[in-house]
Structure formats: structure tokens, C-alpha cells
CSV table of C-alpha atoms in Angstrom, one decimal:
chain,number,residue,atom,x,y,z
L,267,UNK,CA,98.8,-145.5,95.4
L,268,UNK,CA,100.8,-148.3,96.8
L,269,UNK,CA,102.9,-148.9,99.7
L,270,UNK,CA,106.0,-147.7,98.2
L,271,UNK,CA,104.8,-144.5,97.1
L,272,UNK,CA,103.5,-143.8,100.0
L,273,UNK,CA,107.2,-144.6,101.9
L,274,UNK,CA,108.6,-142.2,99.1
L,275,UNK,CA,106.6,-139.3,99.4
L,276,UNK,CA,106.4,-139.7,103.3
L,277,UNK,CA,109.2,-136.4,103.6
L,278,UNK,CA,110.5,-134.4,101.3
L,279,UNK,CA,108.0,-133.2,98.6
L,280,UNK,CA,107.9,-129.4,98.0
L,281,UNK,CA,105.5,-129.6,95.3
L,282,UNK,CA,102.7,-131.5,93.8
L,283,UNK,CA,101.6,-131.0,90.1
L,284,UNK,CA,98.4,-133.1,88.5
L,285,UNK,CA,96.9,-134.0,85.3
L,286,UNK,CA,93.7,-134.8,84.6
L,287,UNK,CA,94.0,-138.7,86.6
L,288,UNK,CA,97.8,-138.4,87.9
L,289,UNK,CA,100.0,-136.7,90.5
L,290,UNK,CA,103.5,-135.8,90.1
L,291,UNK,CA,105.6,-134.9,93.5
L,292,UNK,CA,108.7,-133.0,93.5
L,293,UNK,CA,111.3,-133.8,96.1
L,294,UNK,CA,113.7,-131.7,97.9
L,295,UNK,CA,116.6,-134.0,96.2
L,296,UNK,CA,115.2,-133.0,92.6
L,297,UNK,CA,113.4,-136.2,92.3
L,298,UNK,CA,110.1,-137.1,91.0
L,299,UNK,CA,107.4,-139.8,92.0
L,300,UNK,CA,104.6,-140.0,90.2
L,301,UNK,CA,101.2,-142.1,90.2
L,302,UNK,CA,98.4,-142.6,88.7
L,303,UNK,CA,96.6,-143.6,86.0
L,304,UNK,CA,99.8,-144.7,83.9
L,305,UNK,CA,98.0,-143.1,80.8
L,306,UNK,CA,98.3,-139.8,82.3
L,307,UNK,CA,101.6,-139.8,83.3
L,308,UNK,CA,101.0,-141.9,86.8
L,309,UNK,CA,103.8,-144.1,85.4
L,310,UNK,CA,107.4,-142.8,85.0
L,311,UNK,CA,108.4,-146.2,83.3
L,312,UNK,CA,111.2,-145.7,80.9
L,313,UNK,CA,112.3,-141.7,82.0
L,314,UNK,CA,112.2,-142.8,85.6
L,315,UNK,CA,116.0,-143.1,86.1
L,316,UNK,CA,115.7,-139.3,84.6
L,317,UNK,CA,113.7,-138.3,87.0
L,318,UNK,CA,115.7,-139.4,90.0
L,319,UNK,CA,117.8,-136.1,90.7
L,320,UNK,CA,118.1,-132.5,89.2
L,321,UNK,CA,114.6,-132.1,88.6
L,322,UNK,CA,113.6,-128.3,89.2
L,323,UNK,CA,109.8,-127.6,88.5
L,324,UNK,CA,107.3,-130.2,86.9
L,325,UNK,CA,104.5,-128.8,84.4
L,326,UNK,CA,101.2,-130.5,83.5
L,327,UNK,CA,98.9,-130.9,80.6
L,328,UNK,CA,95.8,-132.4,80.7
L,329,UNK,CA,97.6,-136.0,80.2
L,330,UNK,CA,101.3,-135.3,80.4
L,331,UNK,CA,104.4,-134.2,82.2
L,332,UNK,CA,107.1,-132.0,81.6
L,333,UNK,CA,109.7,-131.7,83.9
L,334,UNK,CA,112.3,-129.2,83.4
L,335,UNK,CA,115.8,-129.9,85.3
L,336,UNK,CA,118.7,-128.1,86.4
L,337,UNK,CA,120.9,-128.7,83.1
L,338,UNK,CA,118.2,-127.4,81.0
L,339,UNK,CA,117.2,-130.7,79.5
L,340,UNK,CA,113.7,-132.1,79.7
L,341,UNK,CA,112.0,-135.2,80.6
L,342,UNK,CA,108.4,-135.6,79.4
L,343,UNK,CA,106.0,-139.0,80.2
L,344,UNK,CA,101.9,-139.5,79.9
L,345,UNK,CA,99.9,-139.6,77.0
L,346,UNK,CA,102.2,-138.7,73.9
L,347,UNK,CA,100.1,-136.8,72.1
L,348,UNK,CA,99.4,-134.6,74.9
L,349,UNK,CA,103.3,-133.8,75.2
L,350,UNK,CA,104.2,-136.8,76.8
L,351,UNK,CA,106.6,-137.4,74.2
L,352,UNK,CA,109.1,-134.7,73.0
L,353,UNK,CA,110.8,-136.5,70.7
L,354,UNK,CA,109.9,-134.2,68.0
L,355,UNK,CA,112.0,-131.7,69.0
L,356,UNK,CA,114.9,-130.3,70.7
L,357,UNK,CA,114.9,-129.4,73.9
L,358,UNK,CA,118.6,-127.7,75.5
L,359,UNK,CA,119.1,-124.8,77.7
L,360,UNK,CA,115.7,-124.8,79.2
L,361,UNK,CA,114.8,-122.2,81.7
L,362,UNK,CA,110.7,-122.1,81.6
L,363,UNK,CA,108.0,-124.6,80.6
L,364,UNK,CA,104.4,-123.3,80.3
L,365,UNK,CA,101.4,-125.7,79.7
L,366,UNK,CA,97.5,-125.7,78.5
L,367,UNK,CA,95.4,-128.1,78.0
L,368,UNK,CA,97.1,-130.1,75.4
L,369,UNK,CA,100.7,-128.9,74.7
L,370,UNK,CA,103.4,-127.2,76.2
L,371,UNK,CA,105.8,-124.5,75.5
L,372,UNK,CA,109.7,-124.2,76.4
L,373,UNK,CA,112.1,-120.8,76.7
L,374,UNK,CA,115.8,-122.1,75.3
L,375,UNK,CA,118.2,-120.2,76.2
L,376,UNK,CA,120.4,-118.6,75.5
L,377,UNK,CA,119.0,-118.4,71.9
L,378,UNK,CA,116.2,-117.2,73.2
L,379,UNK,CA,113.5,-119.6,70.9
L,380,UNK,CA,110.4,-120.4,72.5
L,381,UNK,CA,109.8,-124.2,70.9
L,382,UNK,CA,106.1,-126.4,71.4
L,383,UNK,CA,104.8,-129.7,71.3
L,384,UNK,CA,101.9,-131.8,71.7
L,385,UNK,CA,98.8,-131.0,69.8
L,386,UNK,CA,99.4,-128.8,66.8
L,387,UNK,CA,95.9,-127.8,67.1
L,388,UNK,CA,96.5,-126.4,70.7
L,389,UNK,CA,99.9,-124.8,70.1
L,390,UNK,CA,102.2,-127.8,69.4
L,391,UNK,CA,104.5,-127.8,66.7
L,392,UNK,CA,105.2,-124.1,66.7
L,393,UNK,CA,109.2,-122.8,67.1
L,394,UNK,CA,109.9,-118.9,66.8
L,395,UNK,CA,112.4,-116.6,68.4
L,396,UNK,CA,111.4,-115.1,71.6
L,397,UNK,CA,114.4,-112.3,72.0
L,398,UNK,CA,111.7,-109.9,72.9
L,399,UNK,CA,109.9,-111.8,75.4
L,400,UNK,CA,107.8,-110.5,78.4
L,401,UNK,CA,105.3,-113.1,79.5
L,402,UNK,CA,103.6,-116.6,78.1
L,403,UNK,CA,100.2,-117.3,78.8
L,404,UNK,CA,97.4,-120.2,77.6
L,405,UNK,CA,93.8,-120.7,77.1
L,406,UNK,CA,93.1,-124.2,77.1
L,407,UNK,CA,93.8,-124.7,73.3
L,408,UNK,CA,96.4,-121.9,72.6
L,409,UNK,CA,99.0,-120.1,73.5
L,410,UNK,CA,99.9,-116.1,73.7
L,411,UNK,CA,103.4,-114.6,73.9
L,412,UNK,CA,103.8,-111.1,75.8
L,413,UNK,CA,106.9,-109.1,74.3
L,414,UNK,CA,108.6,-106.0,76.2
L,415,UNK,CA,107.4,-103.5,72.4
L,416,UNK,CA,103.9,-104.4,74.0
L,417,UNK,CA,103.3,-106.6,70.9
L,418,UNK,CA,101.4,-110.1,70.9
L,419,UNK,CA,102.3,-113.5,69.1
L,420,UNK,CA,99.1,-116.0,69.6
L,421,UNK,CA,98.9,-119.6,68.4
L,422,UNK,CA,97.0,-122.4,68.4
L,423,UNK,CA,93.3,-123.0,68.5
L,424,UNK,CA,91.9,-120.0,66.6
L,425,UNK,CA,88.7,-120.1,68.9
L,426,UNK,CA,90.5,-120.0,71.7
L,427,UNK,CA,92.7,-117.4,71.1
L,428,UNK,CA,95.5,-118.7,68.9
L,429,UNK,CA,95.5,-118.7,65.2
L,430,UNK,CA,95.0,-121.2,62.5
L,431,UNK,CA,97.0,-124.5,62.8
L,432,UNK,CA,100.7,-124.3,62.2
L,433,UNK,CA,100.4,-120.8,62.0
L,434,UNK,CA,100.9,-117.6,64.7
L,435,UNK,CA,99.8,-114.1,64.7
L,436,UNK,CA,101.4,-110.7,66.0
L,437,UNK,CA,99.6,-108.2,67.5
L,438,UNK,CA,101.8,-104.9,67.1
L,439,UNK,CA,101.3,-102.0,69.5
L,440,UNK,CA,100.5,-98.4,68.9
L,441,UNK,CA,101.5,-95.4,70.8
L,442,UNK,CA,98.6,-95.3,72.5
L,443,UNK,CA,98.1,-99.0,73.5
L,444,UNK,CA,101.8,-99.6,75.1
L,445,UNK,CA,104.0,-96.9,77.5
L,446,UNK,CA,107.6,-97.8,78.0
L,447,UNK,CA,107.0,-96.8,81.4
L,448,UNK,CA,104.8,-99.6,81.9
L,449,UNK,CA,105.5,-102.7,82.3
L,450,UNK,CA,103.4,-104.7,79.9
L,451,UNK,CA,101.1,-107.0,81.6
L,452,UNK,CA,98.9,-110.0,80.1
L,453,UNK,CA,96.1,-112.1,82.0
L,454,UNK,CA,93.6,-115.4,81.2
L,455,UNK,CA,90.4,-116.6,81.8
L,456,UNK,CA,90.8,-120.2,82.4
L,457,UNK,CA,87.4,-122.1,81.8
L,458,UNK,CA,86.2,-125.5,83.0
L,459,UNK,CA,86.5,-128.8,80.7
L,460,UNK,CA,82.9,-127.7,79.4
L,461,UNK,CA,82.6,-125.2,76.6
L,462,UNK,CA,81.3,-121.9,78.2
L,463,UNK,CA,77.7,-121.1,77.5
């Protein structure tokens, strides 16, 4: 990096987030510095003056950014098909971002609507209500929703546990599956870059 990151991130940072070739730092004052392979989100170029305050958690895909700020709004930079660009949809009254490889997912609030971009064949592209809603969790090509009835709703990459492209699937508990006196839980394998053997 050069000479002024290295003064900007010299105090400060409270947390680092990464792709794939860049590094995103989180500053006490809400800002973000970022470098990098500019590709992958090393360059802040054009949301930069977005970044400079308010910023409250930053979220990673492979080759893109998300960082969700204090207002609820998002800023997204890095490789646009990755979810570097969120132009495609709305994004207000955000309170959580969650990421796989490819595309992320955001909570709106309070209309409770879980909304993705980036890849559509990794999850992007996908809006539904999420009134219900427990717990998000990825594989590296899709997504799965947790709800509080103990049901599932999985998208994305149908071999990695979503469904077919554009499409989602629900999972519906039976009596002997989910407890009210339970709290569901859900849990992931994560697996390296390299298909598993």
C-alpha cells in the first residue's frame, strides 16, 4: 500500500475485512480505507466520500464490498458483478448484510424484506419477506434463511445448497423436527476455492 494509507490506518481501525486481493479497514470515526487490487474493491474511487463517516460494519464477497452504515443505506465498490454495484436495487433501512462467495444479502427494516445482489446464480437477484426470520447463513454459491417456525428458505446455486436460479425453496418443519422451546439453530461447512473431492 502506499504512504498514505499507511498514515491512515496508522490508529484507529477496529476491524479489517478482505476479499479475495483487497483489504477494507474500519475506523473508529466510521470511515473506511481500503487497498488493493482496485478490481477487488482496493479502490474506493467514486463511493469514497461515502465512506468517510457513519460506516458501521463492512462485508466481503470474493471481489466486493458492502458496507452497511448507521442510516441504513449502503455503499458497495469492487468487481460489480460480484456485488460491487447495487444499483439494481433498493437498499433503506439496513440493519444486517451477509455475504458468500459471489453475492450478498441485506435485512430492511422495518419491512422486514431480506433483498440480494450480485450473481443470480449464487443468490443475487432474490427479494422475499423475512418477518419470520431467525438466522442467514451461505455456502459459497447460496444462501439459506433460518426462520423462528423452524422452517428453511434456500437459494441460489442448487449444488451448493440453494435452488434453481431465480428461484428459492422452503423447507417446512414438522412436530418432531422443531420445539418451540428450542431456539432454532443453523450451521455451514465453508470449503476452500477448490471443489471438495
Amino acid at each position: 500500500y502506499t504512504k498514505s494509507v499507511a498514515q491512515d490506518i496508522a490508529t484507529g481501525v477496529t476491524n479489517i475485512t478482505t476479499t479475495r486481493g483487497a483489504v477494507a479497514a474500519l475506523k473508529s470515526d466510521g470511515s473506511v480505507v481500503a487497498w488493493g487490487w482496485n478490481s477487488q474493491g482496493g479502490s474506493t474511487g467514486s463511493v469514497s466520500s461515502q465512506l468517510s463517516s457513519g460506516v458501521e460494519e463492512v462485508y466481503a464477497t470474493l471481489k466486493a464490498f458492502a458496507a452497511r452504515k448507521s442510516d441504513g443505506t449502503v455503499v458497495t465498490w469492487g468487481n460489480s458483478e460480484l456485488g460491487g454495484d447495487s444499483s439494481s436495487v433498493t437498499l433503506s433501512g439496513v440493519t444486517e448484510i451477509w455475504a458468500n462467495d459471489n453475492a450478498f444479502v441485506a435485512l430492511q427494516s422495518p419491512n422486514n424484506t431480506l433483498v440480494s445482489w450480485g450473481k443470480s446464480d449464487s443468490g443475487g437477484g432474490i427479494t422475499m419477506p423475512a418477518t419470520n426470520l431467525h438466522d442467514v447463513i451461505s455456502t459459497r454459491r447460496a444462501f439459506a434463511s433460518l426462520n423462528n417456525d423452524g422452517s428453511v428458505v434456500a437459494w441460489g446455486a442448487a449444488d451448493e445448497g440453494g435452488a434453481s436460479q431465480g428461484s428459492t425453496f422452503t423447507i417446512e418443519p414438522t412436530a418432531t423436527t422443531h420445539s418451540p422451546s428450542v431456539a432454532p439453530s443453523i450451521a455451514a461447512t465453508m470449503y476452500p476455492s477448490a471443489e471438495p473431492s
